[in-house]
Structure formats: structure tokens, C-alpha cells
XYZ file of C-alpha atoms in Angstrom:
450
model
C -80.030 -0.584 -67.237
C -82.834 1.640 -68.441
C -85.210 2.881 -65.774
C -88.727 3.379 -67.026
C -90.423 6.565 -65.824
C -93.264 6.192 -63.381
C -96.674 6.407 -64.965
C -98.600 9.376 -63.625
C -102.095 10.553 -64.292
C -103.402 7.051 -65.018
C -107.184 6.934 -65.048
C -108.797 5.527 -61.930
C -110.682 2.225 -62.163
C -114.398 2.658 -62.912
C -115.453 1.552 -59.428
C -113.022 3.946 -57.762
C -114.171 6.791 -59.977
C -117.823 6.132 -59.213
C -117.050 5.896 -55.502
C -115.248 9.215 -55.650
C -118.068 10.917 -57.559
C -120.935 9.597 -55.421
C -119.147 8.982 -52.127
C -121.098 11.490 -49.989
C -124.491 10.109 -51.039
C -123.633 6.456 -50.383
C -124.803 6.598 -46.732
C -128.251 7.615 -48.008
C -128.261 4.584 -50.317
C -127.213 2.404 -47.382
C -130.167 3.727 -45.409
C -132.499 2.806 -48.286
C -130.916 -0.654 -48.495
C -131.689 -1.276 -44.811
C -135.390 -1.313 -45.696
C -134.781 -4.317 -47.968
C -133.935 -6.495 -44.975
C -136.571 -8.265 -42.847
C -135.730 -6.114 -39.853
C -138.757 -4.029 -39.101
C -141.711 -6.323 -38.547
C -142.992 -5.583 -35.115
C -140.102 -3.275 -34.315
C -142.295 -0.308 -33.734
C -145.800 0.510 -32.657
C -148.188 2.769 -34.470
C -148.218 6.478 -33.827
C -145.466 8.933 -33.266
C -143.139 6.909 -31.135
C -141.672 3.457 -30.968
C -138.662 1.401 -30.060
C -136.927 1.958 -33.373
C -135.170 -0.408 -35.785
C -131.790 -0.885 -37.425
C -132.838 1.520 -40.184
C -133.419 4.199 -37.529
C -129.929 3.565 -36.161
C -128.453 3.895 -39.656
C -130.353 7.153 -40.146
C -128.586 8.469 -37.035
C -125.237 7.463 -38.527
C -126.163 9.304 -41.735
C -126.809 12.482 -39.741
C -123.503 12.100 -37.877
C -121.606 11.457 -41.114
C -123.152 14.565 -42.641
C -122.226 16.718 -39.633
C -118.624 15.478 -39.554
C -118.247 16.023 -43.288
C -119.619 19.562 -43.049
C -117.132 20.388 -40.259
C -114.184 18.882 -42.125
C -114.965 20.790 -45.319
C -115.777 23.975 -43.375
C -118.842 24.542 -45.475
C -122.017 26.377 -44.646
C -124.405 23.447 -44.982
C -127.775 25.224 -45.239
C -128.999 28.514 -46.639
C -131.101 30.895 -44.570
C -134.252 29.816 -46.371
C -133.491 26.149 -45.677
C -132.804 26.909 -42.016
C -136.154 28.660 -41.680
C -138.155 25.987 -43.510
C -136.540 23.027 -41.745
C -136.437 24.899 -38.428
C -140.181 25.502 -38.158
C -140.952 21.978 -36.864
C -138.121 22.257 -34.310
C -139.826 24.997 -32.327
C -143.310 23.535 -32.758
C -142.385 20.053 -31.527
C -140.318 21.414 -28.631
C -143.308 23.408 -27.355
C -145.625 20.415 -27.791
C -143.231 18.180 -25.835
C -143.873 20.254 -22.720
C -147.379 18.765 -22.552
C -146.280 15.126 -22.797
C -147.428 12.723 -20.097
C -143.883 11.840 -19.018
C -140.294 12.825 -19.647
C -139.658 9.613 -21.569
C -142.651 10.241 -23.846
C -141.431 13.788 -24.396
C -137.906 12.722 -25.371
C -139.002 9.806 -27.566
C -141.620 11.905 -29.340
C -139.216 14.784 -29.947
C -136.523 12.452 -31.263
C -138.959 10.807 -33.673
C -140.347 14.053 -35.082
C -136.897 15.624 -35.366
C -135.573 12.510 -37.123
C -138.345 12.423 -39.727
C -138.981 16.133 -40.267
C -135.628 17.832 -39.627
C -132.400 15.875 -39.156
C -132.496 13.217 -41.877
C -134.050 15.572 -44.495
C -131.313 18.123 -43.756
C -128.647 15.428 -44.071
C -130.039 14.266 -47.427
C -130.195 17.875 -48.627
C -126.504 18.348 -47.793
C -125.177 14.987 -49.006
C -126.937 15.139 -52.390
C -124.572 17.415 -54.308
C -126.020 17.439 -57.824
C -128.663 15.937 -60.075
C -126.624 12.788 -60.651
C -126.632 12.096 -56.909
C -130.342 12.885 -56.844
C -131.068 10.428 -59.655
C -128.955 7.776 -57.941
C -131.089 8.025 -54.799
C -134.244 7.927 -56.938
C -133.079 4.726 -58.639
C -132.369 3.350 -55.170
C -136.018 3.923 -54.281
C -137.079 2.199 -57.518
C -134.852 -0.795 -56.759
C -136.195 -1.058 -53.214
C -139.753 -0.890 -54.544
C -139.060 -3.662 -57.062
C -137.538 -5.903 -54.388
C -140.347 -5.408 -51.891
C -142.928 -5.649 -54.664
C -141.519 -8.955 -55.924
C -141.751 -10.377 -52.416
C -145.304 -9.069 -52.139
C -146.407 -10.717 -55.388
C -144.850 -13.978 -54.221
C -146.768 -13.708 -50.940
C -150.024 -13.175 -52.821
C -149.471 -16.097 -55.196
C -148.380 -18.521 -52.466
C -150.807 -17.429 -49.752
C -148.010 -16.397 -47.368
C -148.906 -12.719 -47.008
C -150.811 -10.887 -44.304
C -154.403 -11.836 -43.587
C -157.071 -10.123 -45.687
C -160.715 -11.215 -45.923
C -159.846 -14.489 -44.226
C -156.988 -15.335 -46.599
C -153.229 -14.764 -46.227
C -152.909 -12.916 -49.534
C -152.115 -9.315 -48.644
C -148.720 -8.274 -50.038
C -146.579 -6.786 -47.252
C -143.001 -7.581 -48.312
C -140.521 -7.835 -45.441
C -142.522 -5.510 -43.187
C -144.841 -8.185 -41.811
C -148.466 -8.097 -40.743
C -147.896 -5.393 -38.125
C -146.923 -2.811 -40.778
C -149.251 -3.530 -43.695
C -148.681 0.004 -45.036
C -144.910 -0.459 -45.298
C -144.652 -2.267 -48.617
C -147.323 -0.135 -50.290
C -145.436 3.011 -49.262
C -142.105 1.733 -50.573
C -143.626 0.497 -53.839
C -145.483 3.788 -54.330
C -142.273 5.781 -53.833
C -140.569 3.634 -56.460
C -143.496 3.970 -58.851
C -143.546 7.773 -58.562
C -139.783 7.914 -59.223
C -140.039 5.485 -62.157
C -142.840 7.457 -63.818
C -140.841 10.681 -63.456
C -137.711 9.090 -64.926
C -139.780 7.661 -67.800
C -141.192 11.111 -68.551
C -138.055 13.209 -68.101
C -135.117 10.827 -68.489
C -132.184 12.024 -70.523
C -131.875 9.047 -72.888
C -134.281 6.611 -74.520
C -132.616 3.742 -72.645
C -133.310 5.388 -69.298
C -136.899 6.202 -70.216
C -137.671 2.683 -71.444
C -136.057 1.081 -68.405
C -137.987 3.347 -66.056
C -141.232 2.642 -67.893
C -140.706 -1.113 -67.515
C -140.019 -0.643 -63.790
C -143.167 1.466 -63.398
C -145.289 -1.187 -65.088
C -143.826 -3.849 -62.820
C -144.572 -1.835 -59.675
C -148.278 -1.421 -60.450
C -149.072 -5.068 -59.639
C -147.667 -5.211 -56.077
C -149.211 -1.829 -55.311
C -152.621 -3.232 -56.226
C -152.005 -6.402 -54.199
C -151.149 -4.354 -51.104
C -154.870 -3.486 -50.752
C -153.825 -0.070 -49.414
C -156.516 2.438 -50.325
C -154.557 5.505 -49.267
C -151.551 4.489 -51.370
C -153.804 3.852 -54.381
C -155.388 7.299 -54.169
C -152.114 9.175 -53.626
C -150.281 7.289 -56.389
C -153.054 7.749 -58.939
C -153.296 11.496 -58.285
C -149.527 12.030 -58.423
C -148.909 9.950 -61.553
C -151.668 11.764 -63.438
C -150.235 15.109 -62.285
C -146.726 14.076 -63.397
C -147.983 13.090 -66.849
C -149.866 16.375 -67.218
C -146.834 18.406 -66.088
C -144.645 16.632 -68.630
C -146.821 17.890 -71.504
C -150.483 17.936 -72.436
C -150.132 16.033 -75.715
C -148.093 13.298 -74.096
C -150.538 13.270 -71.196
C -153.488 12.681 -73.504
C -151.732 9.748 -75.210
C -150.534 8.132 -72.000
C -153.837 8.545 -70.195
C -155.659 7.029 -73.164
C -153.275 4.053 -73.102
C -153.755 3.699 -69.339
C -157.551 3.736 -69.606
C -157.461 1.205 -72.439
C -155.161 -1.094 -70.441
C -157.427 -0.836 -67.394
C -160.484 -1.684 -69.488
C -158.748 -4.725 -71.008
C -157.324 -5.991 -67.711
C -160.355 -5.384 -65.497
C -163.262 -5.479 -67.914
C -161.979 -7.999 -70.421
C -159.704 -10.342 -68.457
C -161.351 -9.831 -65.093
C -158.127 -9.021 -63.237
C -158.928 -8.068 -59.652
C -162.642 -7.484 -60.213
C -163.722 -8.919 -56.872
C -161.409 -8.054 -53.977
C -159.784 -4.982 -55.518
C -163.086 -3.385 -56.514
C -164.591 -4.232 -53.133
C -161.613 -2.647 -51.381
C -161.788 0.486 -53.521
C -165.538 0.917 -53.066
C -165.213 0.607 -49.286
C -163.559 4.055 -49.114
C -166.895 5.855 -49.422
C -168.993 3.351 -47.477
C -169.354 5.304 -44.255
C -173.069 4.895 -43.536
C -174.169 1.933 -45.678
C -172.521 -1.155 -44.134
C -168.879 0.015 -44.124
C -166.132 -2.435 -43.198
C -164.812 -2.159 -39.649
C -161.488 -0.600 -40.687
C -163.316 2.339 -42.288
C -165.539 2.721 -39.211
C -162.505 2.686 -36.904
C -160.665 5.224 -39.036
C -163.490 7.783 -39.116
C -164.239 7.203 -35.423
C -160.628 7.991 -34.499
C -160.704 11.051 -36.747
C -163.745 12.313 -34.857
C -161.985 11.601 -31.544
C -158.901 13.553 -32.661
C -161.012 16.560 -33.646
C -162.788 16.380 -30.286
C -159.448 16.413 -28.469
C -158.345 19.448 -30.453
C -161.552 21.320 -29.700
C -160.839 20.921 -25.980
C -157.192 22.014 -26.351
C -157.072 24.092 -29.568
C -153.703 25.820 -29.150
C -151.384 23.140 -27.771
C -153.320 19.855 -28.020
C -153.419 17.099 -25.403
C -149.659 16.611 -25.378
C -147.065 14.706 -27.371
C -147.820 10.934 -27.556
C -150.990 11.408 -25.484
C -153.516 10.366 -28.147
C -153.851 6.780 -26.788
C -154.500 8.069 -23.271
C -157.340 10.359 -24.419
C -158.741 8.100 -27.150
C -161.353 6.157 -25.187
C -162.787 9.233 -23.490
C -163.388 10.937 -26.855
C -164.218 8.025 -29.193
C -167.714 6.663 -29.748
C -168.772 3.093 -29.076
C -168.361 2.297 -32.776
C -164.574 2.032 -32.251
C -163.385 -1.571 -32.026
C -160.789 -2.789 -29.541
C -158.161 -3.092 -32.253
C -157.350 -4.432 -35.695
C -156.726 -8.088 -36.498
C -153.120 -9.022 -37.225
C -152.259 -12.396 -38.742
C -150.318 -14.000 -41.561
C -146.858 -13.269 -42.997
C -145.274 -15.311 -40.229
C -147.287 -13.741 -37.389
C -149.856 -15.518 -35.247
C -153.307 -14.020 -34.817
C -153.600 -11.164 -32.329
C -155.364 -7.864 -31.838
C -153.255 -4.775 -32.495
C -154.369 -1.728 -30.506
C -155.308 1.433 -32.394
C -152.931 4.038 -30.986
C -153.197 6.808 -33.580
C -155.889 8.379 -35.803
C -154.157 7.192 -39.016
C -154.116 10.800 -40.211
C -150.916 12.804 -39.778
C -152.660 16.155 -39.758
C -155.174 15.074 -37.113
C -152.435 13.392 -35.083
C -150.468 16.651 -34.923
C -153.636 18.678 -34.377
C -154.874 16.538 -31.478
C -151.514 16.099 -29.727
C -149.774 19.389 -30.537
C -152.545 21.841 -31.395
C -153.155 24.291 -34.181
C -149.916 26.234 -33.671
C -147.760 23.177 -34.255
C -149.821 22.024 -37.228
C -149.431 25.435 -38.873
C -145.663 25.333 -38.372
C -145.177 21.776 -39.652
C -147.639 22.018 -42.534
C -146.262 25.481 -43.332
C -142.789 23.985 -43.821
C -144.202 21.371 -46.201
C -146.180 24.008 -48.090
C -143.079 26.191 -48.446
C -141.112 23.272 -49.916
C -143.963 22.520 -52.295
C -144.272 26.113 -53.517
C -140.520 26.515 -54.031
C -140.300 23.109 -55.691
C -143.137 23.859 -58.098
C -141.456 27.153 -59.045
C -138.302 25.289 -60.016
C -140.455 22.671 -61.774
C -141.851 25.442 -63.965
C -138.305 26.541 -64.832
C -137.275 22.959 -65.640
C -140.319 22.589 -67.869
C -139.193 25.656 -69.852
C -136.025 23.807 -70.846
C -133.491 24.593 -68.116
C -132.926 20.900 -67.441
C -133.696 18.518 -64.625
C -137.326 17.803 -65.469
C -136.997 14.260 -64.127
C -135.614 15.550 -60.806
C -138.407 18.111 -60.603
C -141.103 15.522 -61.224
C -139.540 13.161 -58.668
C -139.209 15.760 -55.901
C -142.602 17.377 -56.348
C -144.280 14.022 -56.984
C -142.888 12.410 -53.837
C -143.803 15.418 -51.697
C -147.362 15.595 -53.050
C -147.728 11.824 -52.622
C -146.693 12.079 -48.984
C -149.006 15.011 -48.257
C -151.958 13.110 -49.761
C -151.067 9.857 -48.019
C -150.888 11.663 -44.673
C -154.679 11.974 -44.899
C -154.824 8.183 -44.470
C -151.628 7.498 -42.505
C -149.200 9.000 -40.020
C -145.605 8.427 -38.955
C -144.996 5.043 -37.387
C -143.580 1.719 -38.456
C -140.180 0.771 -39.878
C -140.924 2.309 -43.295
C -141.272 5.772 -41.757
C -137.529 6.372 -41.960
C -137.901 6.341 -45.748
C -140.345 9.247 -45.435
C -137.482 11.354 -44.098
C -135.457 10.551 -47.236
C -138.415 11.666 -49.362
C -138.594 14.958 -47.478
C -134.841 15.327 -48.005
C -135.149 14.908 -51.781
C -138.003 17.412 -51.878
C -135.942 19.818 -49.770
C -132.923 19.483 -52.070
C -134.907 20.375 -55.164
C -136.736 23.238 -53.447
C -133.965 24.690 -51.253
C -130.483 23.589 -52.362
C -128.416 26.225 -54.191
C -126.909 23.421 -56.315
C -130.285 22.743 -57.929
C -130.618 26.412 -58.876
C -127.049 26.630 -60.204
C -127.504 23.560 -62.398
C -130.732 25.011 -63.741
C -128.902 28.223 -64.667
C -126.119 26.230 -66.303
C -128.692 24.229 -68.277
C -130.316 27.432 -69.479
């Protein structure tokens, strides 16, 4: 009887090969997928604290997985530069926690800031090993944006969204009426990634697919009625187009202006509510809507708090306690919450809806300099590598994604702060920006491309 030799070296099945190549980054994709579930509505209050959600629990598992993997592989996870940049908020928040009103507020506030600014970004930086992993996470953000955006468009068309101007038409996705910024944030992240992939993708198929996704994400972003997301997305997308090349920028901007003229001027798409919402941004003295009045009143209150405690602020999570004593009578009791499955109620205003003023009022100028300094360092280092990628070293799409997401977040922080179930996705964005700016792998691949 003839015995056949055992077959060795057989190629692994495609799924097994993909799992082996992208295994370390899969927990990050799982974290993104958690935001597709209707888990977060009402799970967390505004401001810098909250009770958390399943996505927050998964983010903790991602950090643990990253730590165990680093120990098993006996690798030095972060460079000295990365340790310094990501370590600046650690010291700042720890000092600010000493002024919290209670031990529980101190611990909850520290955990939240460390989760968003330090731990999850560091885990993403370590688990993303190369540009292919980076692009996979970016496509995950695009997919999440498309899913939430499709739900938002359905809510607008069927009148099942959050309440806006007396009608349940505001697109909020799975985040509910208590987190009206959630869907707009997710959709904007996906749009920024899609535009970058359309501009710097490696193949025509990738670029066309990304362009189609970007066009599809514009509609739900508009229907979110989120002014801060509109401003940040418009600025970043224009900057991405310009960075990709001036000639291409001129053509694309001309096409965009022509499309806007046809849709708004010719077909009348969104001429009433959308234009009214956009014009309300500058209406501060001449009959502004109440949300604008509340926002600027809380900004003034935050600045007043900082002026009384310039170095260390009023203490972590203490903005609500000091709000009424520093705000003018123009501040309303709260914002109206209704629609998207929620009954009407008044939601208290517990933060200034400005990340910089939130940190300044609660933690003082020293903490703001440390936290904003870390973001500025990532931006400077990321832009330097963007310039190298633009000169032909490769990875232009990754550069546009990382820098675009970081700039989007820094602009949006003028109109929003951390809080709500979608905030955990902000930590992933900071992680992608940190990988491009700080990871040695990004620099090595650039050298190999050159």
C-alpha cells in the first residue's frame, strides 16, 4: 500500500490569513461596531463624567488586550516622544482631580479623561501595526457613518427622529434624543475618512468607492442640524482637497459649488430649515434662538469661573455646581428633549459645550496648556509626515485621514465637549492621529516608500 506524503506548506484559507494579518486591530474594530448598536441613548449625562455604556466597557477590554499583548511579546510599546505627548494629560488631570467636590467625582472624572485622552489612544497606537491596519480602521469609521446615517435619513423621512422646530425630524441614529450630537459626529468622522480615501486611495476602485460613500454621508450630516459638525467638516474637507493638490482642489471645489447651487438654488433642497439653522450661528444679539443664547451664556460663565480660579479652576466635574452663580439670567433651565422614542422632558445644561472652556473652568490654565499642548504636538508631527507623504513617500490617504480627523475634533471642541456614548469614538480618533504622528511604523513605511 502506497502512503501519500503529508501536504505541508498549504496556503491558509483567506479568512484565516486575514485574521492573522489584522488580528491585533480587530478589538478596535469591535469597539467601533459597538457604536452601531442602540446602546447609548440616555446612558450618560453631558459633561466630563457619566455612568458609561457597553462601548466604554469594550474600550476597557481593548486597553487590557493591548497591555497583555505587549507583555507577551516583550515589546517596548511607546517611544519616548509618545510617552511625553500622551503623558501630559495624565499629570494635568491628576492635579485637577484634587479640587473635585468629592472622591467619587474625582475618580469618575479622572477615569473619563484618561480613557479618552490617554489609555484608548495609546492602545490604538500600539495595536495598529501598519498602514493596512490603519486603513481598515478608517473603513470601519466609514461603515459606521453609513449605518448611522442611513438610520438618520429614515428618521427624517418618517418623522421618527428627535424633535426639532416642533417636528420629530432631526436625524440622530441610534443615539437618541439625549445625544443629538452623536450621529453627526460619527457621520462626520466617516465623511472625513471617505474624502481622504477618495483623494489618496491606491487604486481607482478604492477612490471611486470612497467618493460614493462620501457623497452618501453628506445627506445625513445635513439632516443632523448640527452646526458645529457642519463647520468642522466643511473646513477639514476643503483643507484635505487643497493638501491633495491645488489643481485637483480647484476642480473639486468648482464641482462642489456647482452642485450646491443646483441643489439649493435650483431644486430648493433644504432652503428653509437648513439655512435657518446655519444663519442662527451668528445671531447673538438680533433674536437668536435659545440654544445659541444658552451656549454663549455658559461660555461666559466658564470664563468667569476661570477668572476666579485661573491656575487650577473650580475643580474636576464642578462646573454644574458653580454654573448658576456665574451665569446670567439669560440661561434657560435646560434644553428640550423629545422624539426618537423619548418622551418630552427638560435636560439640564451641565457643561459649557466647549471642551477648551470646560477644561479651563474646571482645571485651570495649567491643565489646558498641557492637554492642548499634547494635541498641538500631535498635529505638528502629523503635518510634518503629511508633507513627506505629499512628496511621494506613500501613505497620503493615511496622512489626510489622521490630520483631518484631528483637525475636525479640535474645531468641533469649540462647540462640544466630551460626554455621551459617542465620546468613546473620539478616543479612537486620537489614537489614529497619534499613530500617524508618533508611531515608528509610520516613519519606517514612509522611508520604505521613498
